[in-house]
GROMACS .gro file of C-alpha atoms in nm:
model
  275
    1MET     CA    1 -10.368  -5.454 -14.213
    2ALA     CA    2 -10.038  -5.470 -14.020
    3SER     CA    3  -9.909  -5.815 -13.941
    4ASN     CA    4  -9.861  -5.922 -13.576
    5LYS     CA    5  -9.602  -6.183 -13.671
    6VAL     CA    6  -9.252  -6.142 -13.536
    7ALA     CA    7  -8.968  -6.252 -13.760
    8ILE     CA    8  -8.750  -6.520 -13.601
    9GLN     CA    9  -8.390  -6.526 -13.710
   10GLU     CA   10  -8.308  -6.848 -13.888
   11PRO     CA   11  -8.020  -7.045 -13.734
   12ILE     CA   12  -7.677  -6.999 -13.887
   13ASN     CA   13  -7.504  -7.337 -13.898
   14GLU     CA   14  -7.141  -7.403 -13.982
   15SER     CA   15  -6.941  -7.725 -13.967
   16LEU     CA   16  -6.615  -7.887 -14.066
   17GLU     CA   17  -6.494  -8.245 -14.066
   18TYR     CA   18  -6.118  -8.264 -14.050
   19GLY     CA   19  -5.931  -8.584 -13.978
   20ALA     CA   20  -6.073  -8.751 -13.669
   21TRP     CA   21  -6.260  -8.436 -13.566
   22ARG     CA   22  -6.591  -8.272 -13.644
   23PHE     CA   23  -6.654  -7.907 -13.552
   24SER     CA   24  -7.004  -7.759 -13.558
   25SER     CA   25  -7.156  -7.435 -13.443
   26GLN     CA   26  -7.494  -7.268 -13.447
   27LYS     CA   27  -7.594  -6.908 -13.391
   28CYS     CA   28  -7.962  -6.859 -13.320
   29HIS     CA   29  -8.216  -6.608 -13.194
   30ILE     CA   30  -8.251  -6.475 -12.841
   31LEU     CA   31  -8.461  -6.662 -12.584
   32ASN     CA   32  -8.835  -6.608 -12.629
   33SER     CA   33  -9.001  -6.404 -12.353
   34LYS     CA   34  -9.300  -6.639 -12.334
   35CYS     CA   35  -9.376  -7.008 -12.364
   36THR     CA   36  -9.410  -7.112 -12.728
   37ASN     CA   37  -9.593  -7.440 -12.669
   38GLN     CA   38  -9.817  -7.416 -12.362
   39THR     CA   39 -10.011  -7.734 -12.437
   40GLN     CA   40  -9.700  -7.951 -12.441
   41CYS     CA   41  -9.505  -7.771 -12.167
   42GLN     CA   42  -9.795  -7.781 -11.921
   43SER     CA   43  -9.849  -8.151 -11.982
   44VAL     CA   44  -9.496  -8.256 -11.881
   45PRO     CA   45  -9.525  -8.452 -11.551
   46GLU     CA   46  -9.330  -8.300 -11.262
   47ALA     CA   47  -9.157  -8.634 -11.194
   48THR     CA   48  -9.006  -8.641 -11.544
   49PRO     CA   49  -8.622  -8.656 -11.527
   50GLU     CA   50  -8.454  -8.326 -11.607
   51ILE     CA   51  -8.278  -8.461 -11.914
   52GLU     CA   52  -8.619  -8.554 -12.059
   53LYS     CA   53  -8.775  -8.223 -11.958
   54ARG     CA   54  -8.508  -8.043 -12.159
   55LYS     CA   55  -8.629  -8.234 -12.465
   56LEU     CA   56  -9.000  -8.174 -12.397
   57TYR     CA   57  -9.005  -7.812 -12.279
   58CYS     CA   58  -8.977  -7.519 -12.516
   59ASP     CA   59  -8.663  -7.309 -12.471
   60HIS     CA   60  -8.843  -7.053 -12.253
   61CYS     CA   61  -8.974  -7.316 -12.010
   62THR     CA   62  -8.642  -7.503 -12.007
   63PHE     CA   63  -8.459  -7.195 -11.883
   64LEU     CA   64  -8.737  -7.066 -11.657
   65LYS     CA   65  -8.831  -7.394 -11.489
   66LEU     CA   66  -8.507  -7.592 -11.482
   67LEU     CA   67  -8.267  -7.318 -11.379
   68GLU     CA   68  -8.305  -7.201 -11.021
   69LEU     CA   69  -8.216  -6.843 -11.108
   70PRO     CA   70  -8.488  -6.591 -11.015
   71GLU     CA   71  -8.384  -6.374 -11.311
   72LEU     CA   72  -8.214  -6.464 -11.636
   73PRO     CA   73  -7.958  -6.255 -11.825
   74GLU     CA   74  -8.112  -5.997 -12.056
   75MET     CA   75  -7.991  -6.188 -12.360
   76CYS     CA   76  -7.972  -6.566 -12.364
   77PHE     CA   77  -7.916  -6.763 -12.681
   78PRO     CA   78  -8.060  -7.107 -12.601
   79GLN     CA   79  -7.995  -7.268 -12.938
   80SER     CA   80  -7.650  -7.121 -12.996
   81TYR     CA   81  -7.370  -7.367 -12.939
   82LEU     CA   82  -7.027  -7.498 -13.030
   83VAL     CA   83  -6.949  -7.870 -13.045
   84VAL     CA   84  -6.608  -8.034 -13.088
   85GLU     CA   85  -6.644  -8.407 -13.144
   86HIS     CA   86  -6.389  -8.686 -13.191
   87CYS     CA   87  -6.460  -8.993 -13.402
   88THR     CA   88  -6.451  -9.205 -13.083
   89GLY     CA   89  -6.766  -9.026 -12.962
   90VAL     CA   90  -6.598  -8.797 -12.709
   91LYS     CA   91  -6.759  -8.457 -12.734
   92ILE     CA   92  -6.692  -8.113 -12.585
   93SER     CA   93  -6.983  -7.872 -12.617
   94PHE     CA   94  -7.061  -7.518 -12.503
   95SER     CA   95  -7.411  -7.385 -12.432
   96ALA     CA   96  -7.582  -7.110 -12.234
   97PHE     CA   97  -7.799  -7.347 -12.030
   98ASP     CA   98  -7.509  -7.557 -11.906
   99ALA     CA   99  -7.314  -7.241 -11.819
  100LEU     CA  100  -7.601  -7.085 -11.624
  101GLN     CA  101  -7.648  -7.404 -11.424
  102LEU     CA  102  -7.322  -7.316 -11.246
  103VAL     CA  103  -7.432  -6.964 -11.145
  104ASP     CA  104  -7.499  -6.934 -10.771
  105ALA     CA  105  -7.878  -6.907 -10.750
  106HIS     CA  106  -7.890  -6.851 -10.374
  107ASN     CA  107  -7.612  -6.613 -10.272
  108ASP     CA  108  -7.525  -6.258 -10.377
  109LYS     CA  109  -7.147  -6.263 -10.394
  110MET     CA  110  -7.122  -5.905 -10.512
  111LYS     CA  111  -7.209  -5.705 -10.199
  112VAL     CA  112  -7.202  -5.361 -10.356
  113GLN     CA  113  -7.439  -5.069 -10.399
  114MET     CA  114  -7.506  -5.165 -10.759
  115ALA     CA  115  -7.697  -5.471 -10.641
  116ASP     CA  116  -7.984  -5.261 -10.502
  117LYS     CA  117  -7.983  -5.035 -10.806
  118TRP     CA  118  -7.992  -5.337 -11.036
  119LYS     CA  119  -8.297  -5.477 -10.858
  120ALA     CA  120  -8.469  -5.138 -10.863
  121GLU     CA  121  -8.412  -5.104 -11.238
  122ARG     CA  122  -8.594  -5.433 -11.289
  123SER     CA  123  -8.874  -5.378 -11.041
  124ASN     CA  124  -9.129  -5.396 -11.323
  125THR     CA  125  -8.987  -5.714 -11.468
  126GLU     CA  126  -9.202  -6.021 -11.426
  127GLY     CA  127  -9.085  -6.230 -11.131
  128VAL     CA  128  -8.833  -5.984 -10.983
  129GLY     CA  129  -9.073  -5.867 -10.714
  130GLN     CA  130  -9.118  -6.227 -10.605
  131VAL     CA  131  -8.748  -6.285 -10.542
  132VAL     CA  132  -8.704  -6.407 -10.186
  133HIS     CA  133  -8.342  -6.520 -10.189
  134PRO     CA  134  -8.047  -6.327 -10.326
  135PHE     CA  135  -7.850  -6.467 -10.618
  136ASP     CA  136  -7.535  -6.388 -10.811
  137TRP     CA  137  -7.673  -6.113 -11.033
  138THR     CA  138  -7.338  -6.087 -11.215
  139TYR     CA  139  -7.398  -6.440 -11.353
  140THR     CA  140  -7.043  -6.545 -11.271
  141THR     CA  141  -6.989  -6.903 -11.383
  142GLU     CA  142  -6.692  -7.138 -11.366
  143TYR     CA  143  -6.826  -7.328 -11.665
  144SER     CA  144  -6.549  -7.479 -11.877
  145GLY     CA  145  -6.756  -7.670 -12.130
  146THR     CA  146  -6.957  -7.993 -12.120
  147ILE     CA  147  -6.766  -8.317 -12.178
  148GLU     CA  148  -6.951  -8.629 -12.291
  149PRO     CA  149  -6.932  -8.906 -12.196
  150SER     CA  150  -6.856  -8.774 -11.850
  151PRO     CA  151  -6.504  -8.851 -11.724
  152PRO     CA  152  -6.362  -9.103 -11.651
  153HIS     CA  153  -6.579  -9.321 -11.877
  154ALA     CA  154  -6.409  -9.237 -12.206
  155ILE     CA  155  -6.132  -8.994 -12.121
  156LYS     CA  156  -5.883  -8.930 -11.845
  157ILE     CA  157  -5.822  -8.584 -11.702
  158GLU     CA  158  -5.498  -8.518 -11.518
  159ALA     CA  159  -5.288  -8.221 -11.415
  160THR     CA  160  -4.996  -8.121 -11.634
  161LYS     CA  161  -4.716  -7.867 -11.648
  162GLU     CA  162  -4.726  -7.855 -12.026
  163ARG     CA  163  -4.836  -7.521 -12.164
  164ILE     CA  164  -5.035  -7.425 -12.471
  165ASN     CA  165  -4.801  -7.335 -12.754
  166LEU     CA  166  -4.893  -6.969 -12.791
  167GLU     CA  167  -4.608  -6.903 -13.032
  168LYS     CA  168  -4.748  -7.163 -13.270
  169LEU     CA  169  -5.087  -6.994 -13.252
  170LYS     CA  170  -4.927  -6.665 -13.356
  171GLN     CA  171  -4.792  -6.817 -13.677
  172GLN     CA  172  -4.964  -6.730 -14.003
  173GLU     CA  173  -5.163  -7.037 -14.101
  174LYS     CA  174  -5.475  -7.082 -14.309
  175ILE     CA  175  -5.788  -7.094 -14.095
  176LEU     CA  176  -6.012  -7.382 -14.197
  177PHE     CA  177  -6.293  -7.312 -13.953
  178TYR     CA  178  -6.374  -7.013 -13.732
  179SER     CA  179  -6.672  -6.924 -13.519
  180ASP     CA  180  -6.747  -6.665 -13.250
  181ILE     CA  181  -7.062  -6.734 -13.049
  182ILE     CA  182  -7.223  -6.532 -12.770
  183LEU     CA  183  -7.402  -6.758 -12.520
  184PHE     CA  184  -7.545  -6.492 -12.289
  185GLU     CA  185  -7.504  -6.124 -12.206
  186ASP     CA  186  -7.636  -5.884 -11.943
  187GLU     CA  187  -7.560  -5.514 -11.890
  188LEU     CA  188  -7.625  -5.531 -11.514
  189ALA     CA  189  -7.882  -5.248 -11.531
  190ASP     CA  190  -7.630  -5.022 -11.706
  191ASN     CA  191  -7.378  -5.081 -11.430
  192GLY     CA  192  -7.140  -5.292 -11.633
  193VAL     CA  193  -7.153  -5.607 -11.839
  194SER     CA  194  -7.141  -5.984 -11.802
  195ILE     CA  195  -7.090  -6.171 -12.127
  196LEU     CA  196  -7.002  -6.531 -12.203
  197ARG     CA  197  -6.878  -6.620 -12.549
  198VAL     CA  198  -6.685  -6.901 -12.711
  199LYS     CA  199  -6.451  -6.883 -13.009
  200ILE     CA  200  -6.285  -7.156 -13.212
  201ARG     CA  201  -6.008  -7.151 -13.468
  202VAL     CA  202  -5.915  -7.464 -13.665
  203MET     CA  203  -5.596  -7.484 -13.870
  204SER     CA  204  -5.438  -7.779 -14.049
  205SER     CA  205  -5.189  -7.832 -13.765
  206CYS     CA  206  -5.405  -7.765 -13.457
  207PHE     CA  207  -5.727  -7.624 -13.316
  208PHE     CA  208  -5.784  -7.373 -13.039
  209VAL     CA  209  -6.098  -7.295 -12.838
  210LEU     CA  210  -6.138  -6.996 -12.605
  211LEU     CA  211  -6.435  -6.975 -12.368
  212ARG     CA  212  -6.438  -6.640 -12.190
  213GLN     CA  213  -6.666  -6.472 -11.941
  214PHE     CA  214  -6.594  -6.102 -11.919
  215LEU     CA  215  -6.744  -5.929 -11.614
  216ARG     CA  216  -6.721  -5.559 -11.542
  217VAL     CA  217  -6.902  -5.403 -11.247
  218ASP     CA  218  -6.852  -5.030 -11.296
  219GLY     CA  219  -6.657  -4.866 -11.017
  220VAL     CA  220  -6.582  -5.202 -10.854
  221LEU     CA  221  -6.397  -5.472 -11.048
  222ILE     CA  222  -6.327  -5.648 -11.375
  223ARG     CA  223  -6.305  -6.027 -11.378
  224VAL     CA  224  -6.220  -6.263 -11.664
  225ASN     CA  225  -6.285  -6.637 -11.642
  226GLU     CA  226  -6.125  -6.825 -11.931
  227THR     CA  227  -6.098  -7.183 -12.048
  228ARG     CA  228  -5.868  -7.272 -12.337
  229TYR     CA  229  -5.858  -7.600 -12.528
  230TYR     CA  230  -5.563  -7.672 -12.754
  231HIS     CA  231  -5.490  -7.978 -12.965
  232GLU     CA  232  -5.208  -8.039 -13.210
  233LYS     CA  233  -5.267  -8.273 -13.502
  234ASP     CA  234  -5.189  -8.638 -13.426
  235SER     CA  235  -5.143  -8.566 -13.055
  236PRO     CA  236  -5.314  -8.825 -12.829
  237TYR     CA  237  -5.442  -8.557 -12.590
  238ILE     CA  238  -5.595  -8.211 -12.559
  239LEU     CA  239  -5.455  -7.942 -12.332
  240ARG     CA  240  -5.706  -7.754 -12.119
  241GLU     CA  241  -5.618  -7.440 -11.927
  242THR     CA  242  -5.862  -7.262 -11.694
  243SER     CA  243  -5.793  -6.931 -11.526
  244THR     CA  244  -5.948  -6.645 -11.333
  245LYS     CA  245  -5.810  -6.293 -11.360
  246GLU     CA  246  -5.941  -6.004 -11.154
  247GLY     CA  247  -5.863  -5.645 -11.069
  248ALA     CA  248  -6.021  -5.323 -10.948
  249THR     CA  249  -6.158  -5.093 -11.217
  250LYS     CA  250  -5.961  -4.804 -11.063
  251ASP     CA  251  -5.638  -4.985 -11.148
  252LEU     CA  252  -5.713  -4.981 -11.520
  253HIS     CA  253  -5.743  -4.674 -11.738
  254PRO     CA  254  -6.112  -4.610 -11.824
  255THR     CA  255  -6.036  -4.639 -12.196
  256LEU     CA  256  -5.945  -5.003 -12.138
  257HIS     CA  257  -6.265  -5.102 -11.959
  258THR     CA  258  -6.438  -5.212 -12.279
  259GLN     CA  259  -6.133  -5.365 -12.447
  260GLN     CA  260  -6.176  -5.724 -12.341
  261ASP     CA  261  -5.867  -5.874 -12.503
  262GLU     CA  262  -5.639  -5.606 -12.362
  263VAL     CA  263  -5.794  -5.626 -12.016
  264ALA     CA  264  -5.756  -6.005 -12.014
  265ARG     CA  265  -5.386  -5.961 -12.089
  266LEU     CA  266  -5.328  -5.702 -11.814
  267LEU     CA  267  -5.530  -5.837 -11.521
  268PRO     CA  268  -5.344  -6.029 -11.250
  269ILE     CA  269  -5.406  -6.403 -11.236
  270LYS     CA  270  -5.600  -6.522 -10.930
  271SER     CA  271  -5.612  -6.890 -11.020
  272LEU     CA  272  -5.473  -7.113 -11.294
  273LYS     CA  273  -5.513  -7.483 -11.367
  274ARG     CA  274  -5.356  -7.685 -11.649
  275GLU     CA  275  -5.479  -8.029 -11.750
   0.00000   0.00000   0.00000
């Protein structure tokens, strides 16, 4: 008799302790399409604080009930993450849930024909027909990572003119820790792609984190939101650089539309902040 069990991918965990820092990452399976613990999830009182609900709900209910989005990206990885932690307790983490919290759940900022086609493509998807308010179906987020404890309790954030030493990053140096983690991805009903991923590279002299959302709406635009973290060994601070780059798809050769690194290099900068 055929089994009805579905194999769940076991988490892939990696970590490194180096000096005052600990780096850890996890790659895990895609978000379940249904609740995996109805008895517990249905018993959580409505008045329970959100932070506690996130501990009590299964992943499916956490995303469905706590995010205001009427539709989630096709692929969410709820248990995939990257954490950079200092021995003082300061922690910078990256997760799909925290990123999706910053998506506009009430306004459709992409007023193009693809919006109607996207909704039509998902007309049979549970919940889509009940959507009353528009939302940002491109899942654009200005997420730059989650810092704990929240500033200014343990750290100070201030503007700077200092730049990340890109030349140093180009030097050949042994990589002690590397991870590339997709947090969420959606193909916008075959009209493009919206993908958020985070990468980290740790060397003996420094570490570098790149959080990038790559958005392509076919026939309309390509946008890249990036956050970079850079720290040199023994330095008392971390550099953070956030930017938005954007251009029309017609201004880039079609062969480049899927080459994310090259596109990110060529697109004009719309905003840039260094801290």
